[in-house]
Amino acid sequence: MSPLRLDASAPGFEKDFSAFLGRNRDTDENVDRVVAGIVADVRGRGDAALVDYTRKFDRFETDAAGLRVTEDERAKTAAKVPPAEREALEFAAGRIEAFHRTLLPKDVDFTDATGTRLGARYRPVDAAGVYVPGGTAAYPSSVLMNIVPAKVAGVRRIVMVVPTPDGVLNPLVMLAAGIAGADEIWRIGGAQAVAALAYGTESIKPVDKITGPGNAYVAAAKRRVFGQVGIDLIAGPSEILVVADKHNDPAWIAADLLSQAEHDPSSQSVLIADDRVFADEVARAVETELGTMKRAEIATRSWRDNGAIVLVPDIARSAPIVDRIAAEHVELAMEMAPAEALSREIRHAGAIFLGRHTPEAIGDYVAGTNHVLPTSRAARFSGGLGVADFLKRTSLVSCTPDALAALGPAALVLAAAEGLEAHGRSISIRLNRRA
């Protein structure tokens, strides 16, 4: 059950660490061909294909009209949620909305020294599609994390798709959809749902952007439709990196590591520590914790096959290793001052959780930040889902005659250098000169 052990001071560390980073944790590498066929089928047959795939994969017999969840169905299903869970979802939604409102960018509009007016306006996409997993587990928190930022951005039409195995609607997911403000809900999943959102069918109008996590088929479908629509990111298996000093309770750190390991056998949990005795204690605490977990089999495989414990000589100088891992979630389990200092050195992380009393799970639900984050080292070049993902920036330029006279000569030189005669002519004709 032991995970990989690495020592940053050992002679072979660089080779072993590079091999660790290069591991492929994708649960299925050969899905693209299947997905290509499904996407083409949905484009060709529309609703009929969705009905067939829903029968095949979700074991639910319906016609095209039955694919849409009516508001009455949603409300009746949501009414089954106990009051405490309803209050928790409403509490989370309020915090997510409040935080994401702070992320709204401001339009820019000014006139520079030449008299040229420059600016930028932010406008939302017209329609967004949100994919919500509904197979082995249902995540109402993901409903909030995707729809609330879209609403804050001002998206006019939000379409939620969620598979409903055996036709059963999940009460928490339906409640979350109502709280967040989904405009349409469709009981479809997999690559076929992504294709329907991207290209549309007789019943479903296409959207402009698709967000939300899913399995390997969903990820492959999002890759395939990118360009026809925008996407947020390609979500891979969950991951957590805990940087912890010896003053932590090993049981706390073990619980944090397993909070992501329980998601999927392909999930990854990594501990960076500067004390070998403490690291051993955490490893033993993980084994103890696994003995009590309902999802022990999943978490055990994740910890055994993908987990790692990395010993470093100085935890305060661990940022280069943290950056190379570029994890989805990074916990800095130490006193606040050193945690803050280390966080400022970290350049690549989906989200950082500072201090001993900030478990990653608080961000999954109620902190207010978003839990849709880059995985598989994608934090090197992208960030988590937010309001900006549902906005487009349009630039503004306006020249007065004097401003054009100030800018035009340099533009003429560049147009000539690039051999684009008409470009130059469009400027020179206004300056009463030839290009």
Coordinates of C-alpha atoms in Angstrom, one line a residue:
M1 CA 0.0 0.0 0.0
S2 CA 3.1 2.3 0.2
P3 CA 3.3 5.1 -2.3
L4 CA 6.4 6.3 -4.1
R5 CA 9.1 7.7 -1.8
L6 CA 11.5 10.3 -3.1
D7 CA 14.3 12.2 -1.4
A8 CA 15.3 15.5 -3.0
S9 CA 18.8 15.1 -1.5
A10 CA 19.4 11.7 -3.1
P11 CA 21.7 11.4 -6.1
G12 CA 19.0 9.9 -8.4
F13 CA 16.2 12.3 -7.4
E14 CA 16.0 14.2 -10.6
K15 CA 15.6 11.1 -12.8
D16 CA 13.0 9.6 -10.4
F17 CA 11.1 12.9 -10.0
S18 CA 11.0 13.5 -13.7
A19 CA 9.7 10.0 -14.3
F20 CA 7.0 10.6 -11.6
L21 CA 5.9 13.8 -13.3
G22 CA 5.7 12.0 -16.6
R23 CA 3.3 9.4 -15.5
N24 CA 0.0 9.2 -17.5
R25 CA -3.0 9.0 -15.1
D26 CA -5.6 9.1 -17.8
T27 CA -8.1 6.4 -17.2
D28 CA -8.6 5.7 -20.9
E29 CA -6.2 6.7 -23.6
N30 CA -8.1 5.2 -26.5
V31 CA -11.4 7.0 -26.5
D32 CA -11.0 9.6 -29.2
R33 CA -12.1 7.3 -32.0
V34 CA -15.2 6.3 -30.2
V35 CA -15.9 10.0 -29.3
A36 CA -15.4 11.0 -32.9
G37 CA -18.1 8.6 -34.0
I38 CA -20.5 9.8 -31.3
V39 CA -20.0 13.4 -32.2
A40 CA -20.6 12.8 -35.9
D41 CA -23.7 10.7 -35.1
V42 CA -25.2 13.5 -33.0
R43 CA -24.5 16.0 -35.7
G44 CA -26.1 13.8 -38.3
R45 CA -29.1 12.4 -36.4
G46 CA -29.7 15.0 -33.7
D47 CA -32.4 14.1 -31.1
A48 CA -32.7 10.5 -32.4
A49 CA -29.0 9.9 -31.6
L50 CA -29.5 11.4 -28.1
V51 CA -32.4 9.1 -27.5
D52 CA -30.5 6.1 -28.6
Y53 CA -27.4 6.9 -26.5
T54 CA -29.6 7.6 -23.4
R55 CA -31.2 4.2 -23.8
K56 CA -27.8 2.5 -24.2
F57 CA -25.7 4.2 -21.6
D58 CA -28.3 5.4 -19.0
R59 CA -30.8 2.6 -19.4
F60 CA -33.6 5.1 -19.7
E61 CA -36.3 4.7 -22.3
T62 CA -37.6 8.1 -23.6
D63 CA -38.5 10.1 -26.6
A64 CA -36.9 13.4 -27.6
A65 CA -39.5 15.4 -25.6
G66 CA -38.6 13.4 -22.4
L67 CA -34.9 14.4 -22.6
R68 CA -35.7 17.8 -21.1
V69 CA -36.3 18.1 -17.4
T70 CA -39.3 20.3 -16.9
E71 CA -39.4 22.9 -14.1
D72 CA -42.2 20.9 -12.4
E73 CA -40.0 17.7 -12.4
R74 CA -37.0 19.7 -11.1
A75 CA -39.0 21.4 -8.3
K76 CA -40.7 18.1 -7.2
T77 CA -37.3 16.3 -7.1
A78 CA -35.6 19.2 -5.3
A79 CA -38.3 19.3 -2.7
K80 CA -37.0 15.9 -1.4
V81 CA -33.8 17.5 -0.1
P82 CA -33.7 17.8 3.7
P83 CA -33.6 21.4 5.2
A84 CA -30.1 21.2 6.4
E85 CA -28.7 20.3 3.0
R86 CA -30.8 23.0 1.4
E87 CA -29.5 25.6 3.7
A88 CA -25.9 24.4 3.1
L89 CA -26.3 24.7 -0.6
E90 CA -27.8 28.2 -0.3
F91 CA -25.0 29.2 2.0
A92 CA -22.4 27.9 -0.5
A93 CA -24.1 29.6 -3.4
G94 CA -24.2 32.9 -1.6
R95 CA -20.5 32.8 -0.9
I96 CA -19.6 31.7 -4.4
E97 CA -21.6 34.6 -5.9
A98 CA -20.1 37.1 -3.5
F99 CA -16.5 36.1 -4.3
H100 CA -17.1 35.9 -8.1
R101 CA -18.6 39.4 -8.1
T102 CA -15.2 40.7 -7.0
L103 CA -13.7 39.1 -10.1
L104 CA -15.8 41.1 -12.6
P105 CA -13.4 43.1 -14.7
K106 CA -14.1 46.8 -15.4
D107 CA -14.4 48.3 -18.8
V108 CA -11.5 50.6 -19.9
D109 CA -12.0 53.8 -21.9
F110 CA -9.4 56.6 -22.1
T111 CA -7.7 59.0 -24.6
D112 CA -3.9 58.9 -24.9
A113 CA -1.5 61.7 -25.6
T114 CA -2.0 61.5 -29.4
G115 CA -5.7 62.0 -29.0
T116 CA -6.5 58.4 -29.8
R117 CA -9.3 56.9 -27.8
L118 CA -8.5 53.3 -26.6
G119 CA -10.6 51.0 -24.5
A120 CA -12.0 47.5 -23.8
R121 CA -15.5 46.3 -23.1
Y122 CA -16.4 43.0 -21.5
R123 CA -19.5 41.3 -22.6
P124 CA -20.8 37.8 -21.7
V125 CA -21.3 35.0 -24.1
D126 CA -25.0 34.6 -25.1
A127 CA -25.3 30.9 -24.0
A128 CA -23.2 28.6 -21.9
G129 CA -23.5 24.8 -21.5
V130 CA -22.7 23.3 -18.2
Y131 CA -21.8 19.6 -17.9
V132 CA -22.6 18.0 -14.6
P133 CA -21.4 14.4 -13.8
G134 CA -24.2 12.1 -12.8
G135 CA -22.8 8.6 -13.1
T136 CA -20.9 7.0 -10.2
A137 CA -21.3 10.1 -8.1
A138 CA -23.4 13.3 -8.2
Y139 CA -21.8 16.7 -7.3
P140 CA -24.3 19.5 -6.6
S141 CA -21.3 21.7 -5.6
S142 CA -20.1 21.5 -9.3
V143 CA -23.5 22.8 -10.4
L144 CA -23.0 25.9 -8.2
M145 CA -19.3 26.3 -9.2
N146 CA -20.2 26.4 -13.0
I147 CA -23.5 28.2 -13.1
V148 CA -23.1 30.9 -10.5
P149 CA -20.1 32.5 -12.2
A150 CA -21.9 32.4 -15.5
K151 CA -24.9 34.2 -13.9
V152 CA -22.6 36.8 -12.4
A153 CA -21.0 37.3 -15.8
G154 CA -24.5 38.0 -17.2
V155 CA -24.9 35.0 -19.5
R156 CA -28.5 35.1 -20.7
R157 CA -29.0 31.3 -21.3
I158 CA -27.5 28.6 -19.2
V159 CA -28.1 25.0 -20.3
M160 CA -27.3 22.2 -17.9
V161 CA -26.8 18.6 -19.1
V162 CA -26.6 15.8 -16.6
P163 CA -26.8 12.0 -17.2
T164 CA -29.6 10.3 -15.2
P165 CA -28.9 6.6 -15.0
D166 CA -32.1 4.6 -15.0
G167 CA -33.9 7.9 -15.4
V168 CA -33.4 8.9 -11.7
L169 CA -32.9 12.6 -11.0
N170 CA -30.7 13.5 -8.1
P171 CA -32.5 15.8 -5.7
L172 CA -29.4 17.7 -4.6
V173 CA -28.3 18.3 -8.2
M174 CA -31.8 19.5 -9.1
L175 CA -31.9 21.8 -6.1
A176 CA -28.5 23.2 -6.9
A177 CA -29.6 23.9 -10.5
G178 CA -32.6 25.8 -9.2
I179 CA -30.6 27.8 -6.7
A180 CA -27.9 28.7 -9.2
G181 CA -30.4 29.5 -12.0
A182 CA -30.1 27.0 -14.8
D183 CA -32.4 28.0 -17.6
E184 CA -32.6 24.5 -19.2
I185 CA -31.8 21.1 -17.9
W186 CA -31.4 18.1 -20.2
R187 CA -31.0 14.5 -19.0
I188 CA -28.1 13.6 -21.3
G189 CA -24.5 12.9 -20.6
G190 CA -21.2 11.7 -22.1
A191 CA -19.8 12.8 -25.4
Q192 CA -23.3 13.0 -26.9
A193 CA -24.2 15.7 -24.5
V194 CA -21.1 17.7 -25.4
A195 CA -21.9 17.3 -29.1
A196 CA -25.5 18.4 -28.6
L197 CA -24.3 21.6 -26.8
A198 CA -21.8 22.4 -29.4
Y199 CA -23.8 21.7 -32.6
G200 CA -27.4 21.7 -31.4
T201 CA -30.2 19.3 -32.3
E202 CA -33.8 19.7 -33.2
S203 CA -34.6 20.4 -29.6
I204 CA -31.4 21.8 -28.1
K205 CA -30.1 25.1 -29.4
P206 CA -26.3 25.3 -29.5
V207 CA -24.3 27.2 -26.9
D208 CA -21.2 29.4 -27.2
K209 CA -19.1 27.9 -24.4
I210 CA -19.1 24.5 -22.5
T211 CA -17.8 24.1 -19.0
G212 CA -17.8 21.4 -16.4
P213 CA -15.8 18.3 -15.5
G214 CA -16.5 14.8 -16.8
N215 CA -15.0 11.4 -17.6
A216 CA -12.4 10.6 -20.4
Y217 CA -15.2 10.6 -23.0
V218 CA -16.4 14.0 -22.0
A219 CA -12.9 15.4 -22.0
A220 CA -12.2 14.0 -25.4
A221 CA -15.5 15.4 -26.7
K222 CA -14.6 18.8 -25.4
R223 CA -11.3 18.7 -27.2
R224 CA -13.0 17.7 -30.4
V225 CA -15.6 20.5 -30.4
F226 CA -13.2 23.2 -29.3
G227 CA -13.2 25.9 -32.0
Q228 CA -16.9 25.3 -32.8
V229 CA -17.5 26.5 -29.2
G230 CA -15.2 27.6 -26.4
I231 CA -14.4 25.3 -23.5
D232 CA -13.1 26.0 -20.0
L233 CA -10.4 23.3 -19.6
I234 CA -9.8 19.6 -20.0
A235 CA -10.3 18.2 -16.5
G236 CA -8.2 15.2 -15.6
P237 CA -8.1 13.1 -12.4
S238 CA -8.2 15.1 -9.1
E239 CA -4.9 15.9 -7.3
I240 CA -3.6 17.4 -4.1
L241 CA -0.2 18.4 -3.0
V242 CA 0.3 19.0 0.8
V243 CA 3.4 20.8 2.0
A244 CA 3.6 20.1 5.7
D245 CA 6.2 20.6 8.5
K246 CA 6.6 18.3 11.4
H247 CA 4.5 20.4 13.7
N248 CA 1.3 19.1 12.1
D249 CA -1.0 16.4 13.4
P250 CA -0.3 13.4 11.1
A251 CA -3.9 12.4 11.1
W252 CA -5.0 15.8 9.8
I253 CA -2.5 15.6 6.9
A254 CA -3.6 12.0 6.1
A255 CA -7.2 13.1 5.9
D256 CA -6.2 15.9 3.5
L257 CA -4.3 13.5 1.3
L258 CA -7.2 11.1 1.1
S259 CA -9.7 13.9 0.4
Q260 CA -8.7 13.7 -3.2
A261 CA -7.7 10.0 -3.3
E262 CA -11.3 9.0 -2.7
H263 CA -12.4 10.6 -5.9
D264 CA -10.9 8.1 -8.3
P265 CA -8.2 5.5 -8.6
S266 CA -6.4 7.8 -11.0
S267 CA -6.4 10.7 -8.5
Q268 CA -3.1 11.8 -7.0
S269 CA -2.0 12.8 -3.5
V270 CA 1.5 14.0 -2.8
L271 CA 3.1 15.0 0.5
I272 CA 6.2 17.2 0.7
A273 CA 7.8 17.1 4.1
D274 CA 11.2 18.0 5.6
D275 CA 11.1 15.5 8.4
R276 CA 11.4 11.7 7.7
V277 CA 9.8 10.7 11.0
F278 CA 6.8 12.9 10.4
A279 CA 6.4 11.6 6.9
D280 CA 6.4 8.0 8.2
E281 CA 3.8 9.0 10.8
V282 CA 1.6 10.5 8.0
A283 CA 1.9 7.3 6.0
R284 CA 0.8 5.2 8.9
A285 CA -2.1 7.6 9.6
V286 CA -3.2 7.1 6.0
E287 CA -3.3 3.4 6.4
T288 CA -5.4 3.8 9.6
E289 CA -7.7 6.2 7.9
L290 CA -8.2 3.9 4.9
G291 CA -9.4 1.2 7.3
T292 CA -12.5 3.3 8.1
M293 CA -13.4 4.8 4.7
K294 CA -16.4 3.8 2.7
R295 CA -14.5 4.5 -0.5
A296 CA -11.4 2.7 0.8
E297 CA -10.8 0.6 -2.3
I298 CA -10.7 3.6 -4.6
A299 CA -8.6 5.6 -2.2
T300 CA -6.2 2.7 -1.6
R301 CA -5.5 2.3 -5.3
S302 CA -5.0 6.0 -5.8
W303 CA -2.6 6.3 -2.9
R304 CA -0.7 3.1 -3.8
D305 CA -0.5 3.7 -7.6
N306 CA -0.2 7.5 -7.9
G307 CA 0.6 8.9 -4.4
A308 CA 4.1 10.1 -3.4
I309 CA 6.0 11.3 -0.4
V310 CA 8.8 13.8 -1.2
L311 CA 11.4 14.6 1.4
V312 CA 13.1 18.0 1.1
P313 CA 16.0 19.5 3.1
D314 CA 14.3 22.8 3.6
I315 CA 10.5 23.2 3.3
A316 CA 10.8 27.0 3.0
R317 CA 12.6 26.4 -0.2
S318 CA 10.3 23.8 -1.7
A319 CA 8.6 26.2 -4.2
P320 CA 10.6 24.9 -7.3
I321 CA 9.4 21.4 -6.6
V322 CA 5.8 22.6 -6.0
D323 CA 6.0 24.5 -9.3
R324 CA 7.2 21.5 -11.3
I325 CA 4.2 19.4 -9.9
A326 CA 1.9 22.3 -10.7
A327 CA -0.9 20.7 -8.8
E328 CA -4.6 21.4 -8.9
H329 CA -4.7 21.9 -5.1
V330 CA -1.8 23.0 -2.9
E331 CA -2.0 23.0 0.8
L332 CA 0.6 24.8 2.8
A333 CA 0.1 23.2 6.3
M334 CA 2.4 25.4 8.5
E335 CA 2.2 28.6 10.5
M336 CA 0.7 31.5 8.6
A337 CA 3.8 33.6 8.2
P338 CA 5.9 30.9 6.5
A339 CA 2.9 29.7 4.6
E340 CA 2.3 33.2 3.2
A341 CA 6.0 33.6 2.4
L342 CA 6.1 30.2 0.5
S343 CA 2.9 31.0 -1.3
R344 CA 4.5 34.1 -2.8
E345 CA 7.2 32.0 -4.2
I346 CA 4.8 29.5 -5.9
R347 CA 4.0 30.3 -9.5
H348 CA 2.1 27.2 -10.6
A349 CA -0.9 26.0 -8.7
G350 CA -4.6 25.8 -9.3
A351 CA -5.5 26.9 -5.8
I352 CA -3.4 27.5 -2.7
F353 CA -4.7 26.8 0.8
L354 CA -2.7 28.6 3.5
G355 CA -2.3 27.5 7.1
R356 CA -3.1 24.4 9.2
H357 CA -6.8 25.1 9.5
T358 CA -7.5 25.4 5.8
P359 CA -8.2 22.0 4.4
E360 CA -8.7 21.8 0.6
A361 CA -12.2 20.5 1.1
I362 CA -13.3 23.9 2.4
G363 CA -12.6 25.2 -1.1
D364 CA -14.6 22.4 -2.7
Y365 CA -17.8 23.7 -1.0
V366 CA -18.1 26.9 0.9
A367 CA -15.0 29.1 0.7
G368 CA -16.4 30.9 -2.3
T369 CA -13.5 30.3 -4.7
N370 CA -14.0 27.9 -7.6
H371 CA -13.2 24.2 -7.4
V372 CA -13.1 23.7 -11.2
L373 CA -9.3 23.9 -11.5
P374 CA -6.5 22.8 -13.9
T375 CA -5.2 19.3 -13.4
S376 CA -2.4 17.2 -14.9
R377 CA 0.2 20.1 -14.6
A378 CA -2.1 22.5 -16.6
A379 CA -1.7 25.1 -13.8
R380 CA 1.5 26.0 -15.6
F381 CA -0.5 27.8 -18.2
S382 CA -4.1 28.1 -16.9
G383 CA -6.2 29.0 -13.9
G384 CA -9.5 27.9 -12.4
L385 CA -13.0 28.6 -13.7
G386 CA -14.2 32.1 -13.0
V387 CA -16.3 35.0 -14.3
A388 CA -13.8 35.8 -17.0
D389 CA -14.4 32.4 -18.6
F390 CA -17.9 33.6 -19.6
L391 CA -16.8 37.0 -20.8
K392 CA -15.2 38.3 -24.0
R393 CA -13.1 41.4 -24.3
T394 CA -13.8 43.7 -27.2
S395 CA -11.2 46.4 -27.9
L396 CA -12.1 50.0 -28.9
V397 CA -10.1 52.4 -31.1
S398 CA -11.1 55.9 -32.2
C399 CA -8.8 58.3 -34.0
T400 CA -9.3 62.0 -34.6
P401 CA -7.7 63.5 -37.7
D402 CA -4.8 64.7 -35.6
A403 CA -4.5 61.3 -33.9
L404 CA -4.4 59.5 -37.3
A405 CA -1.7 61.9 -38.4
A406 CA 0.3 61.0 -35.4
L407 CA -0.1 57.3 -35.7
G408 CA -0.3 56.9 -39.5
P409 CA 3.3 57.3 -40.6
A410 CA 4.6 54.4 -38.5
A411 CA 1.7 52.2 -39.6
L412 CA 2.5 53.0 -43.2
V413 CA 6.1 51.9 -42.7
L414 CA 5.0 48.6 -41.2
A415 CA 2.4 48.0 -43.9
A416 CA 5.0 48.5 -46.6
A417 CA 7.5 46.3 -44.7
E418 CA 4.9 43.5 -44.7
G419 CA 4.0 44.0 -48.4
L420 CA 0.3 44.8 -47.6
E421 CA -0.5 47.6 -50.0
A422 CA -4.2 47.9 -49.3
H423 CA -3.4 48.2 -45.6
G424 CA -1.2 51.2 -46.2
R425 CA -3.7 52.7 -48.8
S426 CA -6.5 52.6 -46.2
I427 CA -4.3 54.9 -44.0
S428 CA -2.7 57.1 -46.6
I429 CA -5.9 57.9 -48.4
R430 CA -7.0 59.6 -45.2
L431 CA -3.7 61.4 -44.8
N432 CA -3.9 62.6 -48.5
R433 CA -0.8 60.8 -49.5
R434 CA 0.0 57.6 -51.4
A435 CA 1.3 54.5 -49.8

